[in-house]
Short mmCIF file of C-alpha atoms in Angstrom, two decimals:
data_model
loop_
_atom_site.label_atom_id
_atom_site.label_comp_id
_atom_site.label_asym_id
_atom_site.label_seq_id
_atom_site.Cartn_x
_atom_site.Cartn_y
_atom_site.Cartn_z
CA TYR Y 1 46.62 11.29 7.81
CA GLN Y 2 47.68 8.43 10.17
CA ILE Y 3 45.79 6.34 12.69
CA ARG Y 4 48.10 5.16 15.42
CA CYS Y 5 47.63 2.25 17.82
CA GLY Y 6 50.30 2.45 20.59
CA HIS Y 7 53.50 3.08 18.65
CA ARG Y 8 52.44 1.47 15.37
CA ASN Y 9 51.01 3.07 12.42
CA VAL Y 10 47.87 0.89 11.79
CA LEU Y 11 46.57 2.83 8.78
CA THR Y 12 47.92 5.57 6.62
CA TRP Y 13 46.24 7.35 3.58
CA ARG Y 14 46.42 10.52 1.72
CA SER Y 15 43.35 12.73 1.73
CA ARG Y 16 42.49 15.35 -0.94
CA ALA Y 17 41.66 18.73 0.56
CA LEU Y 18 37.95 19.38 0.84
CA ALA Y 19 36.72 22.25 -1.25
CA ASP Y 20 35.69 25.39 0.68
CA PRO Y 21 32.03 24.69 1.72
CA HIS Y 22 31.30 28.40 1.37
CA SER Y 23 32.46 28.49 -2.27
CA ARG Y 24 30.27 25.50 -2.96
CA LEU Y 25 27.24 27.36 -1.40
CA ASP Y 26 28.09 30.37 -3.51
CA ARG Y 27 27.97 28.23 -6.71
CA ALA Y 28 24.71 26.67 -5.67
CA ALA Y 29 23.24 30.09 -5.18
CA GLU Y 30 24.51 31.28 -8.51
CA HIS Y 31 22.84 28.31 -10.20
CA ALA Y 32 19.63 28.90 -8.33
CA GLN Y 33 19.66 32.62 -9.20
CA SER Y 34 20.23 31.78 -12.95
CA TYR Y 35 17.12 29.56 -12.94
CA VAL Y 36 15.10 32.56 -11.65
CA THR Y 37 16.63 35.13 -14.08
CA SER Y 38 16.07 32.72 -17.01
CA LYS Y 39 12.35 32.41 -15.98
CA HIS Y 40 12.60 28.64 -15.51
CA ILE Y 41 11.27 29.17 -11.97
CA SER Y 42 9.67 32.10 -10.26
CA CYS Y 43 11.71 32.25 -7.13
CA ALA Y 44 14.33 30.22 -5.19
CA VAL Y 45 15.26 29.71 -1.63
CA ILE Y 46 18.50 28.01 -0.47
CA ALA Y 47 18.57 27.03 3.15
CA ILE Y 48 20.80 24.89 5.36
CA ALA Y 49 19.62 24.34 8.82
CA GLY Y 50 20.52 22.35 11.94
CA ARG Y 51 18.97 22.11 15.35
CA GLN Y 52 19.87 25.67 16.21
CA GLY Y 53 18.11 27.01 13.05
CA PRO Y 54 19.17 28.21 9.65
CA ALA Y 55 22.94 28.32 9.26
CA HIS Y 56 22.73 29.60 5.61
CA LEU Y 57 19.78 31.29 3.91
CA GLN Y 58 19.54 33.00 0.48
CA CYS Y 59 16.31 34.00 -1.25
CA PHE Y 60 15.96 35.13 -4.90
CA GLY Y 61 12.65 36.78 -6.12
CA GLU Y 62 11.62 38.28 -9.29
CA ASN Y 63 14.48 38.82 -11.85
CA GLY Y 64 16.86 37.04 -9.36
CA VAL Y 65 16.84 40.03 -6.99
CA ALA Y 66 17.45 39.20 -3.25
CA ALA Y 67 14.03 38.77 -1.52
CA PRO Y 68 14.46 37.85 2.17
CA GLU Y 69 10.67 37.94 2.60
CA LEU Y 70 10.49 34.66 0.75
CA ALA Y 71 12.00 32.91 3.83
CA ASP Y 72 8.65 33.22 5.71
CA ARG Y 73 6.60 31.58 3.05
CA ILE Y 74 5.25 27.94 3.11
CA TYR Y 75 6.44 25.84 0.30
CA ALA Y 76 5.24 22.43 -1.04
CA LEU Y 77 7.64 19.65 -0.12
CA ALA Y 78 6.38 17.41 -3.04
CA SER Y 79 7.99 13.98 -2.85
CA ILE Y 80 9.77 14.74 0.40
CA SER Y 81 6.33 14.06 1.84
CA LYS Y 82 6.92 10.35 1.10
CA ALA Y 83 10.04 10.31 3.27
CA ILE Y 84 8.20 11.94 6.12
CA THR Y 85 5.30 9.52 5.74
CA GLY Y 86 7.87 6.73 5.72
CA VAL Y 87 9.14 7.89 9.20
CA GLY Y 88 5.64 7.72 10.50
CA ILE Y 89 5.14 4.15 9.18
CA ALA Y 90 8.50 3.20 10.80
CA ARG Y 91 7.22 4.42 14.11
CA LEU Y 92 4.29 2.03 13.82
CA VAL Y 93 6.69 -0.74 12.88
CA ASP Y 94 8.73 0.06 16.00
CA GLN Y 95 5.62 0.05 18.15
CA GLY Y 96 4.65 -3.45 16.75
CA ALA Y 97 1.41 -2.02 15.23
CA LEU Y 98 2.31 -3.37 11.83
CA SER Y 99 5.09 -4.89 9.93
CA TYR Y 100 6.67 -4.17 6.56
CA HIS Y 101 6.02 -7.80 5.65
CA ASP Y 102 2.30 -7.58 6.42
CA LEU Y 103 -0.03 -8.10 3.46
CA ILE Y 104 -1.94 -4.99 2.61
CA VAL Y 105 -5.18 -7.01 2.66
CA LYS Y 106 -4.62 -7.59 6.31
CA TYR Y 107 -5.71 -4.04 6.91
CA LEU Y 108 -7.68 -3.42 3.68
CA PRO Y 109 -9.57 -6.64 2.93
CA ASP Y 110 -11.68 -5.00 0.12
CA PHE Y 111 -8.27 -4.27 -1.74
CA GLY Y 112 -7.74 -7.94 -2.43
CA VAL Y 113 -9.76 -8.11 -5.62
CA ASP Y 114 -7.31 -10.33 -7.35
CA GLU Y 115 -4.34 -12.67 -6.61
CA HIS Y 116 -1.70 -10.01 -7.13
CA ARG Y 117 -3.21 -7.49 -4.77
CA ARG Y 118 -3.67 -10.23 -2.12
CA ALA Y 119 0.14 -10.73 -2.30
CA MET Y 120 1.19 -7.17 -1.98
CA THR Y 121 2.93 -5.99 1.18
CA ILE Y 122 3.30 -2.68 3.04
CA GLY Y 123 6.99 -2.76 2.40
CA GLN Y 124 6.41 -2.93 -1.41
CA ILE Y 125 4.58 0.34 -1.22
CA LEU Y 126 7.64 1.99 0.32
CA THR Y 127 10.02 0.38 -2.13
CA HIS Y 128 7.72 1.28 -5.16
CA SER Y 129 7.46 -2.30 -6.17
CA THR Y 130 3.72 -3.09 -5.83
CA GLY Y 131 3.27 -3.40 -9.66
CA LEU Y 132 0.61 -0.65 -9.60
CA PRO Y 133 1.08 2.06 -12.21
CA ALA Y 134 2.00 5.62 -11.33
CA ARG Y 135 -0.73 8.20 -11.75
CA PHE Y 136 -0.20 11.98 -11.93
CA ALA Y 137 -2.14 15.22 -11.35
CA PRO Y 138 -4.04 15.12 -14.74
CA ASP Y 139 -5.41 11.69 -13.81
CA PHE Y 140 -6.70 12.88 -10.53
CA LEU Y 141 -8.27 16.00 -12.08
CA LYS Y 142 -10.02 13.74 -14.47
CA HIS Y 143 -11.35 11.25 -11.91
CA GLY Y 144 -11.80 13.64 -8.96
CA LEU Y 145 -9.41 14.61 -6.20
CA THR Y 146 -10.81 12.62 -3.26
CA PRO Y 147 -9.36 9.84 -1.20
CA ASN Y 148 -12.18 7.52 -2.01
CA THR Y 149 -11.67 8.06 -5.77
CA SER Y 150 -7.95 7.37 -5.61
CA TYR Y 151 -8.47 4.31 -3.44
CA LYS Y 152 -11.02 3.01 -5.89
CA LEU Y 153 -8.54 3.42 -8.79
CA LEU Y 154 -5.88 1.52 -6.80
CA CYS Y 155 -8.35 -1.40 -6.53
CA GLU Y 156 -9.08 -1.29 -10.29
CA ASP Y 157 -5.87 -0.36 -12.11
CA THR Y 158 -4.20 -3.03 -14.21
CA LEU Y 159 -0.85 -4.08 -12.78
CA LEU Y 160 2.30 -3.53 -14.85
CA TYR Y 161 4.17 -6.42 -13.22
CA ALA Y 162 3.83 -8.92 -10.43
CA PRO Y 163 4.41 -7.47 -6.92
CA GLY Y 164 8.05 -7.56 -5.88
CA THR Y 165 9.54 -8.28 -9.33
CA ASN Y 166 10.26 -4.76 -10.49
CA MET Y 167 10.19 -1.14 -9.40
CA GLN Y 168 8.35 1.98 -10.65
CA TYR Y 169 8.53 5.24 -8.68
CA SER Y 170 4.98 6.24 -7.61
CA SER Y 171 3.48 8.72 -5.20
CA TYR Y 172 0.00 7.47 -5.92
CA THR Y 173 0.32 4.27 -4.13
CA TYR Y 174 0.96 5.98 -0.83
CA GLN Y 175 -2.83 6.44 -0.70
CA LEU Y 176 -2.82 2.86 0.51
CA LEU Y 177 -0.77 3.83 3.49
CA ASN Y 178 -3.18 6.68 4.13
CA GLU Y 179 -6.04 4.08 4.07
CA ILE Y 180 -4.20 1.72 6.36
CA VAL Y 181 -3.61 4.40 8.97
CA ALA Y 182 -7.22 5.58 8.75
CA ARG Y 183 -8.59 2.04 9.43
CA LEU Y 184 -5.90 1.01 11.86
CA LEU Y 185 -5.89 4.06 14.03
CA GLY Y 186 -9.15 5.82 13.19
CA LYS Y 187 -7.40 9.04 12.12
CA SER Y 188 -6.08 10.70 8.99
CA MET Y 189 -2.47 10.54 7.92
CA SER Y 190 -2.29 14.27 8.53
CA ASP Y 191 -3.32 13.91 12.19
CA PHE Y 192 -1.23 10.84 12.70
CA LEU Y 193 1.97 12.61 11.36
CA GLU Y 194 1.16 15.70 13.47
CA GLU Y 195 1.21 13.68 16.54
CA THR Y 196 3.93 11.22 15.71
CA VAL Y 197 6.48 13.28 13.66
CA PHE Y 198 5.65 16.99 13.41
CA GLN Y 199 5.11 17.85 17.03
CA PRO Y 200 7.87 15.68 18.49
CA CYS Y 201 10.39 17.09 15.98
CA GLY Y 202 9.28 20.67 16.46
CA MET Y 203 8.06 20.88 12.87
CA THR Y 204 5.48 23.55 13.57
CA ASP Y 205 5.24 24.85 10.10
CA THR Y 206 4.81 21.43 8.34
CA GLY Y 207 1.48 19.83 7.34
CA PHE Y 208 -0.68 18.54 4.57
CA ALA Y 209 -2.16 21.77 3.09
CA PRO Y 210 -3.70 22.82 6.38
CA SER Y 211 -6.57 25.30 6.06
CA THR Y 212 -5.35 27.29 9.10
CA TRP Y 213 -2.37 28.70 7.21
#
């Protein structure tokens, strides 16, 4: 390929032909189907969508058989929830309601039970660098699955490192963002994202385990 400026060749390079995207999708579908037939997962849905809706959709049910009815089901987004939550927080930053550099204790004074917690920032929650340990489902089942319980644990857990000096992936620390939104705006993260992200983006089938589904 060549980029021309007037009569001069400004930049010339050789490009490798891109693989056929359809063949790549076919290979992805084969891999997904194999995970179903091998019983690693119970079903699989492959979807590629744009503003006009799904451009490619394949569903595999029991024994890897095509099951188009799976396309209408609601699936857990798991850790993608953090990316969506991050968009909501970014909207608050754009509006000047808070800053990534703000100390967490600015909004949650009772969180500042020690020097390290008083130094943690909102940005460190999003970059997984607060120093707080990660907790998983068994921990919550043991202590109770309530926002108050998880927030209490966040105030009590022993830190693994000083805030901002390391990184450990954690979904658990996002409960701090839930609490900040609740106290700052007087509404749940679920309601906040519904108004700020889901409705404006036309995400009519997305939410935090809503009871109406």
